[in-house]
C-alpha cells in the first residue's frame, strides 16, 4: 500500500490521510459489529492493513510539505511523533483491554481516528516569510 499511496500523498497528503482514516474507521467499526467471524475478520483485517500501510507515507508527506525548507528536521520530528504514538497507543490500549471488552477497544480506536480527522481535512495556517 505504501507504493500506491505515495503518488496520492505527494499530490494531497491531507486528502490521502482523510481517505485512509475513513478506511481505518470503517474496518474497526465493522469488526466490532460483526463479532469477528473468521471470513469477515480476515477481510476487515486486510482492509485495515491496507489502509494503515499508507498512513506512514501520508503523514511523512504531510510533514515534509509543511517544512519544505527543512525536510530533515521534519522527518526527524515525524519519526519521533510516530514512535511516541505507538508507545502511547500500546500503553493506553493495554489498559483499555484490561478494563473493558474488545468491542470497546475497537470502538475507542475508531473514535480516536475520527477525532484526528479534522486535522487532516481542515485547512492549515499559511506560512509567510
mmCIF file of N, CA and C in Angstrom:
data_model
loop_
_atom_site.group_PDB
_atom_site.id
_atom_site.type_symbol
_atom_site.label_atom_id
_atom_site.label_comp_id
_atom_site.label_asym_id
_atom_site.label_seq_id
_atom_site.Cartn_x
_atom_site.Cartn_y
_atom_site.Cartn_z
ATOM 1 N N UNK A 1 0.819 -1.193 0.000
ATOM 2 C CA UNK A 1 0.000 0.000 0.000
ATOM 3 C C UNK A 1 0.862 1.255 0.000
ATOM 4 N N UNK A 2 2.061 1.161 0.549
ATOM 5 C CA UNK A 2 2.934 2.331 0.557
ATOM 6 C C UNK A 2 3.165 2.848 -0.849
ATOM 7 N N UNK A 3 3.448 1.960 -1.792
ATOM 8 C CA UNK A 3 3.688 2.359 -3.169
ATOM 9 C C UNK A 3 2.463 2.985 -3.807
ATOM 10 N N UNK A 4 1.302 2.494 -3.477
ATOM 11 C CA UNK A 4 0.075 3.049 -4.030
ATOM 12 C C UNK A 4 -0.291 4.396 -3.448
ATOM 13 N N UNK A 5 0.044 4.611 -2.205
ATOM 14 C CA UNK A 5 -0.294 5.875 -1.549
ATOM 15 C C UNK A 5 0.725 6.972 -1.816
ATOM 16 N N UNK A 6 1.926 6.597 -2.197
ATOM 17 C CA UNK A 6 2.975 7.591 -2.409
ATOM 18 C C UNK A 6 2.587 8.698 -3.373
ATOM 19 N N UNK A 7 2.161 8.361 -4.595
ATOM 20 C CA UNK A 7 1.786 9.421 -5.529
ATOM 21 C C UNK A 7 0.597 10.258 -5.033
ATOM 22 N N UNK A 8 -0.395 9.601 -4.434
ATOM 23 C CA UNK A 8 -1.554 10.343 -3.922
ATOM 24 C C UNK A 8 -1.146 11.259 -2.775
ATOM 25 N N UNK A 9 -0.302 10.761 -1.885
ATOM 26 C CA UNK A 9 0.150 11.577 -0.758
ATOM 27 C C UNK A 9 1.026 12.730 -1.229
ATOM 28 N N UNK A 10 1.780 12.508 -2.313
ATOM 29 C CA UNK A 10 2.595 13.579 -2.875
ATOM 30 C C UNK A 10 1.739 14.712 -3.417
ATOM 31 N N UNK A 11 0.596 14.362 -4.005
ATOM 32 C CA UNK A 11 -0.313 15.375 -4.545
ATOM 33 C C UNK A 11 -1.125 16.044 -3.454
ATOM 34 N N UNK A 12 -1.650 15.257 -2.514
ATOM 35 C CA UNK A 12 -2.507 15.803 -1.465
ATOM 36 C C UNK A 12 -2.427 14.924 -0.215
ATOM 37 N N UNK A 13 -1.458 15.222 0.673
ATOM 38 C CA UNK A 13 -1.349 14.407 1.887
ATOM 39 C C UNK A 13 -2.615 14.436 2.737
ATOM 40 N N UNK A 14 -3.256 15.589 2.822
ATOM 41 C CA UNK A 14 -4.472 15.707 3.648
ATOM 42 C C UNK A 14 -5.592 14.816 3.122
ATOM 43 N N UNK A 15 -5.825 14.875 1.827
ATOM 44 C CA UNK A 15 -6.900 14.060 1.251
ATOM 45 C C UNK A 15 -6.576 12.577 1.397
ATOM 46 N N UNK A 16 -5.328 12.213 1.173
ATOM 47 C CA UNK A 16 -4.912 10.819 1.307
ATOM 48 C C UNK A 16 -5.138 10.332 2.736
ATOM 49 N N UNK A 17 -4.750 11.149 3.716
ATOM 50 C CA UNK A 17 -4.949 10.761 5.115
ATOM 51 C C UNK A 17 -6.428 10.691 5.478
ATOM 52 N N UNK A 18 -7.242 11.558 4.914
ATOM 53 C CA UNK A 18 -8.681 11.505 5.180
ATOM 54 C C UNK A 18 -9.279 10.205 4.644
ATOM 55 N N UNK A 19 -8.880 9.798 3.442
ATOM 56 C CA UNK A 19 -9.382 8.542 2.859
ATOM 57 C C UNK A 19 -8.898 7.348 3.680
ATOM 58 N N UNK A 20 -7.630 7.366 4.059
ATOM 59 C CA UNK A 20 -7.096 6.271 4.877
ATOM 60 C C UNK A 20 -7.787 6.210 6.234
ATOM 61 N N UNK A 21 -8.062 7.361 6.824
ATOM 62 C CA UNK A 21 -8.770 7.399 8.106
ATOM 63 C C UNK A 21 -10.165 6.804 7.983
ATOM 64 N N UNK A 22 -10.828 7.109 6.881
ATOM 65 C CA UNK A 22 -12.161 6.537 6.660
ATOM 66 C C UNK A 22 -12.075 5.012 6.565
ATOM 67 N N UNK A 23 -11.064 4.510 5.862
ATOM 68 C CA UNK A 23 -10.896 3.062 5.755
ATOM 69 C C UNK A 23 -10.596 2.407 7.096
ATOM 70 N N UNK A 24 -9.724 3.039 7.882
ATOM 71 C CA UNK A 24 -9.396 2.502 9.207
ATOM 72 C C UNK A 24 -10.617 2.500 10.117
ATOM 73 N N UNK A 25 -11.355 3.604 10.116
ATOM 74 C CA UNK A 25 -12.552 3.704 10.962
ATOM 75 C C UNK A 25 -13.579 2.662 10.553
ATOM 76 N N UNK A 26 -13.825 2.540 9.255
ATOM 77 C CA UNK A 26 -14.801 1.566 8.769
ATOM 78 C C UNK A 26 -14.403 0.144 9.159
ATOM 79 N N UNK A 27 -13.125 -0.177 9.018
ATOM 80 C CA UNK A 27 -12.670 -1.528 9.356
ATOM 81 C C UNK A 27 -12.855 -1.817 10.843
ATOM 82 N N UNK A 28 -12.491 -0.875 11.694
ATOM 83 C CA UNK A 28 -12.625 -1.101 13.139
ATOM 84 C C UNK A 28 -14.086 -1.221 13.558
ATOM 85 N N UNK A 29 -14.930 -0.334 13.053
ATOM 86 C CA UNK A 29 -16.350 -0.394 13.426
ATOM 87 C C UNK A 29 -17.010 -1.659 12.878
ATOM 88 N N UNK A 30 -16.682 -2.044 11.655
ATOM 89 C CA UNK A 30 -17.256 -3.265 11.090
ATOM 90 C C UNK A 30 -16.795 -4.495 11.858
ATOM 91 N N UNK A 31 -15.554 -4.500 12.292
ATOM 92 C CA UNK A 31 -15.057 -5.624 13.085
ATOM 93 C C UNK A 31 -15.786 -5.695 14.422
ATOM 94 N N UNK A 32 -16.058 -4.540 15.022
ATOM 95 C CA UNK A 32 -16.799 -4.512 16.284
ATOM 96 C C UNK A 32 -18.220 -5.037 16.080
ATOM 97 N N UNK A 33 -18.842 -4.723 14.954
ATOM 98 C CA UNK A 33 -20.225 -5.118 14.685
ATOM 99 C C UNK A 33 -20.337 -6.589 14.299
ATOM 100 N N UNK A 34 -19.392 -7.089 13.496
ATOM 101 C CA UNK A 34 -19.501 -8.467 13.003
ATOM 102 C C UNK A 34 -19.157 -9.496 14.064
ATOM 103 N N UNK A 35 -18.521 -9.075 15.124
ATOM 104 C CA UNK A 35 -18.156 -10.019 16.160
ATOM 105 C C UNK A 35 -16.939 -10.847 15.831
ATOM 106 N N UNK A 36 -16.275 -10.534 14.763
ATOM 107 C CA UNK A 36 -15.021 -11.200 14.461
ATOM 108 C C UNK A 36 -15.172 -12.581 13.876
ATOM 109 N N UNK A 37 -16.217 -12.833 13.081
ATOM 110 C CA UNK A 37 -16.295 -14.119 12.393
ATOM 111 C C UNK A 37 -15.065 -14.255 11.499
ATOM 112 N N UNK A 38 -14.649 -15.469 11.231
ATOM 113 C CA UNK A 38 -13.394 -15.691 10.514
ATOM 114 C C UNK A 38 -13.363 -15.036 9.131
ATOM 115 N N UNK A 39 -14.346 -15.251 8.254
ATOM 116 C CA UNK A 39 -14.264 -14.608 6.933
ATOM 117 C C UNK A 39 -14.318 -13.079 7.017
ATOM 118 N N UNK A 40 -15.228 -12.568 7.818
ATOM 119 C CA UNK A 40 -15.346 -11.110 7.957
ATOM 120 C C UNK A 40 -14.098 -10.547 8.615
ATOM 121 N N UNK A 41 -13.608 -11.231 9.629
ATOM 122 C CA UNK A 41 -12.407 -10.774 10.316
ATOM 123 C C UNK A 41 -11.205 -10.720 9.389
ATOM 124 N N UNK A 42 -11.057 -11.718 8.544
ATOM 125 C CA UNK A 42 -9.932 -11.741 7.603
ATOM 126 C C UNK A 42 -10.040 -10.597 6.599
ATOM 127 N N UNK A 43 -11.245 -10.377 6.059
ATOM 128 C CA UNK A 43 -11.440 -9.301 5.088
ATOM 129 C C UNK A 43 -11.221 -7.937 5.737
ATOM 130 N N UNK A 44 -11.721 -7.765 6.940
ATOM 131 C CA UNK A 44 -11.578 -6.475 7.625
ATOM 132 C C UNK A 44 -10.145 -6.237 8.071
ATOM 133 N N UNK A 45 -9.461 -7.280 8.461
ATOM 134 C CA UNK A 45 -8.047 -7.143 8.806
ATOM 135 C C UNK A 45 -7.236 -6.747 7.575
ATOM 136 N N UNK A 46 -7.597 -7.300 6.423
ATOM 137 C CA UNK A 46 -6.941 -6.921 5.169
ATOM 138 C C UNK A 46 -7.203 -5.447 4.849
ATOM 139 N N UNK A 47 -8.451 -5.003 4.980
ATOM 140 C CA UNK A 47 -8.783 -3.595 4.751
ATOM 141 C C UNK A 47 -8.007 -2.697 5.712
ATOM 142 N N UNK A 48 -7.990 -3.064 6.982
ATOM 143 C CA UNK A 48 -7.274 -2.262 7.979
ATOM 144 C C UNK A 48 -5.784 -2.209 7.643
ATOM 145 N N UNK A 49 -5.193 -3.337 7.301
ATOM 146 C CA UNK A 49 -3.774 -3.384 6.976
ATOM 147 C C UNK A 49 -3.425 -2.546 5.757
ATOM 148 N N UNK A 50 -4.280 -2.602 4.723
ATOM 149 C CA UNK A 50 -4.038 -1.785 3.532
ATOM 150 C C UNK A 50 -4.119 -0.297 3.865
ATOM 151 N N UNK A 51 -5.115 0.083 4.625
ATOM 152 C CA UNK A 51 -5.266 1.496 4.989
ATOM 153 C C UNK A 51 -4.123 1.940 5.892
ATOM 154 N N UNK A 52 -3.777 1.127 6.863
ATOM 155 C CA UNK A 52 -2.721 1.519 7.795
ATOM 156 C C UNK A 52 -1.356 1.562 7.106
ATOM 157 N N UNK A 53 -1.175 0.736 6.103
ATOM 158 C CA UNK A 53 0.085 0.733 5.367
ATOM 159 C C UNK A 53 0.380 2.061 4.701
ATOM 160 N N UNK A 54 -0.643 2.813 4.369
ATOM 161 C CA UNK A 54 -0.449 4.107 3.732
ATOM 162 C C UNK A 54 -0.325 5.272 4.697
ATOM 163 N N UNK A 55 -0.648 5.051 5.962
ATOM 164 C CA UNK A 55 -0.625 6.151 6.932
ATOM 165 C C UNK A 55 0.771 6.753 7.064
ATOM 166 N N UNK A 56 1.781 5.925 7.163
ATOM 167 C CA UNK A 56 3.131 6.465 7.350
ATOM 168 C C UNK A 56 3.566 7.305 6.154
ATOM 169 N N UNK A 57 3.219 6.871 4.947
ATOM 170 C CA UNK A 57 3.565 7.636 3.753
ATOM 171 C C UNK A 57 2.812 8.965 3.736
ATOM 172 N N UNK A 58 1.528 8.924 4.044
ATOM 173 C CA UNK A 58 0.727 10.149 4.063
ATOM 174 C C UNK A 58 1.206 11.140 5.105
ATOM 175 N N UNK A 59 1.488 10.647 6.309
ATOM 176 C CA UNK A 59 1.946 11.545 7.375
ATOM 177 C C UNK A 59 3.322 12.125 7.074
ATOM 178 N N UNK A 60 4.219 11.298 6.578
ATOM 179 C CA UNK A 60 5.556 11.807 6.275
ATOM 180 C C UNK A 60 5.492 12.829 5.140
ATOM 181 N N UNK A 61 4.660 12.591 4.151
ATOM 182 C CA UNK A 61 4.493 13.564 3.065
ATOM 183 C C UNK A 61 3.935 14.879 3.594
ATOM 184 N N UNK A 62 3.015 14.786 4.533
ATOM 185 C CA UNK A 62 2.411 15.980 5.128
ATOM 186 C C UNK A 62 3.470 16.772 5.899
ATOM 187 N N UNK A 63 4.268 16.088 6.691
ATOM 188 C CA UNK A 63 5.326 16.761 7.451
ATOM 189 C C UNK A 63 6.315 17.447 6.503
ATOM 190 N N UNK A 64 6.715 16.766 5.444
ATOM 191 C CA UNK A 64 7.681 17.346 4.509
ATOM 192 C C UNK A 64 7.086 18.517 3.735
ATOM 193 N N UNK A 65 5.794 18.442 3.413
ATOM 194 C CA UNK A 65 5.141 19.554 2.718
ATOM 195 C C UNK A 65 5.014 20.763 3.642
ATOM 196 N N UNK A 66 4.896 20.517 4.943
ATOM 197 C CA UNK A 66 4.768 21.618 5.898
ATOM 198 C C UNK A 66 6.087 22.351 6.105
ATOM 199 N N UNK A 67 7.204 21.690 5.848
ATOM 200 C CA UNK A 67 8.522 22.313 6.058
ATOM 201 C C UNK A 67 9.450 21.976 4.896
ATOM 202 N N UNK A 68 9.120 22.423 3.683
ATOM 203 C CA UNK A 68 9.946 22.042 2.533
ATOM 204 C C UNK A 68 11.375 22.571 2.608
ATOM 205 N N UNK A 69 11.594 23.608 3.389
ATOM 206 C CA UNK A 69 12.940 24.166 3.515
ATOM 207 C C UNK A 69 13.791 23.422 4.546
ATOM 208 N N UNK A 70 13.171 22.529 5.306
ATOM 209 C CA UNK A 70 13.903 21.803 6.345
ATOM 210 C C UNK A 70 13.361 20.378 6.473
ATOM 211 N N UNK A 71 13.480 19.628 5.384
ATOM 212 C CA UNK A 71 12.921 18.284 5.317
ATOM 213 C C UNK A 71 13.545 17.353 6.350
ATOM 214 N N UNK A 72 14.836 17.490 6.599
ATOM 215 C CA UNK A 72 15.491 16.593 7.567
ATOM 216 C C UNK A 72 14.896 16.755 8.965
ATOM 217 N N UNK A 73 14.670 17.992 9.387
ATOM 218 C CA UNK A 73 14.078 18.232 10.697
ATOM 219 C C UNK A 73 12.643 17.714 10.742
ATOM 220 N N UNK A 74 11.890 17.961 9.669
ATOM 221 C CA UNK A 74 10.504 17.493 9.615
ATOM 222 C C UNK A 74 10.446 15.971 9.687
ATOM 223 N N UNK A 75 11.346 15.302 8.990
ATOM 224 C CA UNK A 75 11.371 13.839 9.014
ATOM 225 C C UNK A 75 11.742 13.319 10.403
ATOM 226 N N UNK A 76 12.708 13.953 11.050
ATOM 227 C CA UNK A 76 13.071 13.556 12.414
ATOM 228 C C UNK A 76 11.926 13.749 13.384
ATOM 229 N N UNK A 77 11.218 14.872 13.245
ATOM 230 C CA UNK A 77 10.054 15.120 14.100
ATOM 231 C C UNK A 77 8.974 14.081 13.842
ATOM 232 N N UNK A 78 8.761 13.763 12.572
ATOM 233 C CA UNK A 78 7.762 12.761 12.225
ATOM 234 C C UNK A 78 8.077 11.413 12.884
ATOM 235 N N UNK A 79 9.327 10.975 12.786
ATOM 236 C CA UNK A 79 9.714 9.687 13.372
ATOM 237 C C UNK A 79 9.492 9.702 14.882
ATOM 238 N N UNK A 80 9.854 10.801 15.526
ATOM 239 C CA UNK A 80 9.661 10.908 16.976
ATOM 240 C C UNK A 80 8.190 10.834 17.354
ATOM 241 N N UNK A 81 7.353 11.572 16.645
ATOM 242 C CA UNK A 81 5.919 11.579 16.928
ATOM 243 C C UNK A 81 5.316 10.205 16.655
ATOM 244 N N UNK A 82 5.726 9.567 15.568
ATOM 245 C CA UNK A 82 5.192 8.256 15.217
ATOM 246 C C UNK A 82 5.554 7.229 16.298
ATOM 247 N N UNK A 83 6.803 7.233 16.736
ATOM 248 C CA UNK A 83 7.234 6.289 17.776
ATOM 249 C C UNK A 83 6.526 6.563 19.102
ATOM 250 N N UNK A 84 6.378 7.835 19.438
ATOM 251 C CA UNK A 84 5.666 8.185 20.671
ATOM 252 C C UNK A 84 4.211 7.728 20.602
ATOM 253 N N UNK A 85 3.588 7.891 19.449
ATOM 254 C CA UNK A 85 2.190 7.470 19.326
ATOM 255 C C UNK A 85 2.051 5.956 19.443
ATOM 256 N N UNK A 86 3.017 5.213 18.928
ATOM 257 C CA UNK A 86 2.985 3.753 19.079
ATOM 258 C C UNK A 86 3.095 3.382 20.554
ATOM 259 N N UNK A 87 4.010 4.022 21.265
ATOM 260 C CA UNK A 87 4.198 3.719 22.691
ATOM 261 C C UNK A 87 2.956 4.084 23.499
ATOM 262 N N UNK A 88 2.398 5.271 23.244
ATOM 263 C CA UNK A 88 1.202 5.679 23.986
ATOM 264 C C UNK A 88 0.005 4.803 23.633
ATOM 265 N N UNK A 89 -0.098 4.424 22.351
ATOM 266 C CA UNK A 89 -1.180 3.533 21.952
ATOM 267 C C UNK A 89 -1.079 2.178 22.633
ATOM 268 N N UNK A 90 0.136 1.655 22.748
ATOM 269 C CA UNK A 90 0.328 0.380 23.430
ATOM 270 C C UNK A 90 -0.021 0.494 24.915
ATOM 271 N N UNK A 91 0.416 1.589 25.534
ATOM 272 C CA UNK A 91 0.130 1.782 26.957
ATOM 273 C C UNK A 91 -1.368 1.891 27.213
ATOM 274 N N UNK A 92 -1.999 2.860 26.558
ATOM 275 C CA UNK A 92 -3.422 3.087 26.826
ATOM 276 C C UNK A 92 -4.300 1.986 26.240
ATOM 277 N N UNK A 93 -3.879 1.397 25.121
ATOM 278 C CA UNK A 93 -4.618 0.267 24.565
ATOM 279 C C UNK A 93 -4.591 -0.929 25.502
ATOM 280 N N UNK A 94 -3.431 -1.194 26.088
ATOM 281 C CA UNK A 94 -3.329 -2.296 27.046
ATOM 282 C C UNK A 94 -4.194 -2.070 28.281
ATOM 283 N N UNK A 95 -4.176 -0.838 28.777
ATOM 284 C CA UNK A 95 -5.027 -0.503 29.932
ATOM 285 C C UNK A 95 -6.504 -0.649 29.576
ATOM 286 N N UNK A 96 -6.872 -0.240 28.370
ATOM 287 C CA UNK A 96 -8.263 -0.333 27.938
ATOM 288 C C UNK A 96 -8.688 -1.787 27.761
ATOM 289 N N UNK A 97 -7.807 -2.617 27.211
ATOM 290 C CA UNK A 97 -8.113 -4.043 27.053
ATOM 291 C C UNK A 97 -8.337 -4.688 28.420
ATOM 292 N N UNK A 98 -7.509 -4.314 29.392
ATOM 293 C CA UNK A 98 -7.667 -4.882 30.737
ATOM 294 C C UNK A 98 -8.953 -4.431 31.412
ATOM 295 N N UNK A 99 -9.407 -3.207 31.100
ATOM 296 C CA UNK A 99 -10.546 -2.634 31.811
ATOM 297 C C UNK A 99 -11.880 -2.848 31.107
ATOM 298 N N UNK A 100 -11.889 -3.149 29.811
ATOM 299 C CA UNK A 100 -13.146 -3.232 29.069
ATOM 300 C C UNK A 100 -13.163 -4.466 28.178
ATOM 301 N N UNK A 101 -14.043 -4.431 27.203
ATOM 302 C CA UNK A 101 -14.156 -5.532 26.243
ATOM 303 C C UNK A 101 -13.400 -5.188 24.954
ATOM 304 N N UNK A 102 -13.191 -6.189 24.112
ATOM 305 C CA UNK A 102 -12.533 -5.943 22.837
ATOM 306 C C UNK A 102 -13.373 -5.051 21.934
ATOM 307 N N UNK A 103 -14.690 -5.167 22.007
ATOM 308 C CA UNK A 103 -15.558 -4.292 21.209
ATOM 309 C C UNK A 103 -15.349 -2.842 21.628
ATOM 310 N N UNK A 104 -15.230 -2.599 22.913
ATOM 311 C CA UNK A 104 -14.985 -1.236 23.386
ATOM 312 C C UNK A 104 -13.644 -0.710 22.894
ATOM 313 N N UNK A 105 -12.652 -1.575 22.826
ATOM 314 C CA UNK A 105 -11.334 -1.174 22.319
ATOM 315 C C UNK A 105 -11.432 -0.793 20.846
ATOM 316 N N UNK A 106 -12.132 -1.601 20.052
ATOM 317 C CA UNK A 106 -12.297 -1.296 18.629
ATOM 318 C C UNK A 106 -13.053 0.014 18.430
ATOM 319 N N UNK A 107 -14.110 0.218 19.193
ATOM 320 C CA UNK A 107 -14.897 1.452 19.079
ATOM 321 C C UNK A 107 -14.089 2.663 19.531
ATOM 322 N N UNK A 108 -13.276 2.504 20.555
ATOM 323 C CA UNK A 108 -12.422 3.598 21.012
ATOM 324 C C UNK A 108 -11.395 3.949 19.952
ATOM 325 N N UNK A 109 -10.810 2.946 19.322
ATOM 326 C CA UNK A 109 -9.861 3.191 18.241
ATOM 327 C C UNK A 109 -10.512 3.947 17.096
ATOM 328 N N UNK A 110 -11.718 3.537 16.720
ATOM 329 C CA UNK A 110 -12.440 4.232 15.648
ATOM 330 C C UNK A 110 -12.747 5.672 16.051
ATOM 331 N N UNK A 111 -13.131 5.893 17.288
ATOM 332 C CA UNK A 111 -13.430 7.252 17.763
ATOM 333 C C UNK A 111 -12.182 8.127 17.749
ATOM 334 N N UNK A 112 -11.055 7.568 18.121
ATOM 335 C CA UNK A 112 -9.805 8.347 18.107
ATOM 336 C C UNK A 112 -9.387 8.710 16.683
ATOM 337 N N UNK A 113 -9.595 7.796 15.763
ATOM 338 C CA UNK A 113 -9.288 8.105 14.362
ATOM 339 C C UNK A 113 -10.190 9.228 13.875
ATOM 340 N N UNK A 114 -11.477 9.146 14.193
ATOM 341 C CA UNK A 114 -12.401 10.208 13.792
ATOM 342 C C UNK A 114 -12.047 11.539 14.446
ATOM 343 N N UNK A 115 -11.592 11.494 15.682
ATOM 344 C CA UNK A 115 -11.209 12.730 16.378
ATOM 345 C C UNK A 115 -10.000 13.392 15.717
ATOM 346 N N UNK A 116 -9.153 12.598 15.089
ATOM 347 C CA UNK A 116 -7.971 13.141 14.418
ATOM 348 C C UNK A 116 -8.276 13.646 13.014
ATOM 349 N N UNK A 117 -9.395 13.250 12.437
ATOM 350 C CA UNK A 117 -9.725 13.628 11.056
ATOM 351 C C UNK A 117 -9.765 15.136 10.798
ATOM 352 N N UNK A 118 -10.283 15.948 11.697
ATOM 353 C CA UNK A 118 -10.284 17.392 11.400
ATOM 354 C C UNK A 118 -8.889 17.947 11.119
ATOM 355 N N UNK A 119 -7.877 17.411 11.744
ATOM 356 C CA UNK A 119 -6.516 17.877 11.477
ATOM 357 C C UNK A 119 -6.119 17.609 10.032
ATOM 358 N N UNK A 120 -6.645 16.548 9.457
ATOM 359 C CA UNK A 120 -6.313 16.216 8.071
ATOM 360 C C UNK A 120 -7.144 16.992 7.072
ATOM 361 N N UNK A 121 -8.399 17.259 7.387
ATOM 362 C CA UNK A 121 -9.275 17.835 6.375
ATOM 363 C C UNK A 121 -9.440 19.353 6.471
ATOM 364 N N UNK A 122 -9.216 19.934 7.645
ATOM 365 C CA UNK A 122 -9.353 21.375 7.762
ATOM 366 C C UNK A 122 -8.110 22.075 7.255
ATOM 367 N N UNK A 123 -8.274 23.205 6.601
ATOM 368 C CA UNK A 123 -7.094 23.907 6.099
ATOM 369 C C UNK A 123 -6.203 24.399 7.237
ATOM 370 N N UNK A 124 -4.914 24.350 6.990
ATOM 371 C CA UNK A 124 -3.948 24.799 7.990
ATOM 372 C C UNK A 124 -3.596 26.256 7.797
ATOM 373 N N UNK A 125 -2.705 26.722 8.625
ATOM 374 C CA UNK A 125 -2.229 28.104 8.529
ATOM 375 C C UNK A 125 -1.344 28.251 7.301
ATOM 376 N N UNK A 126 -1.393 29.423 6.719
ATOM 377 C CA UNK A 126 -0.494 29.739 5.616
ATOM 378 C C UNK A 126 0.757 30.370 6.219
ATOM 379 N N UNK A 127 1.911 29.844 5.848
ATOM 380 C CA UNK A 127 3.168 30.358 6.360
ATOM 381 C C UNK A 127 3.688 31.432 5.414
ATOM 382 N N UNK A 128 4.061 32.546 5.993
ATOM 383 C CA UNK A 128 4.649 33.616 5.191
ATOM 384 C C UNK A 128 6.039 33.929 5.729
ATOM 385 N N UNK A 129 6.930 34.269 4.827
ATOM 386 C CA UNK A 129 8.307 34.572 5.248
ATOM 387 C C UNK A 129 8.556 36.043 5.174
#
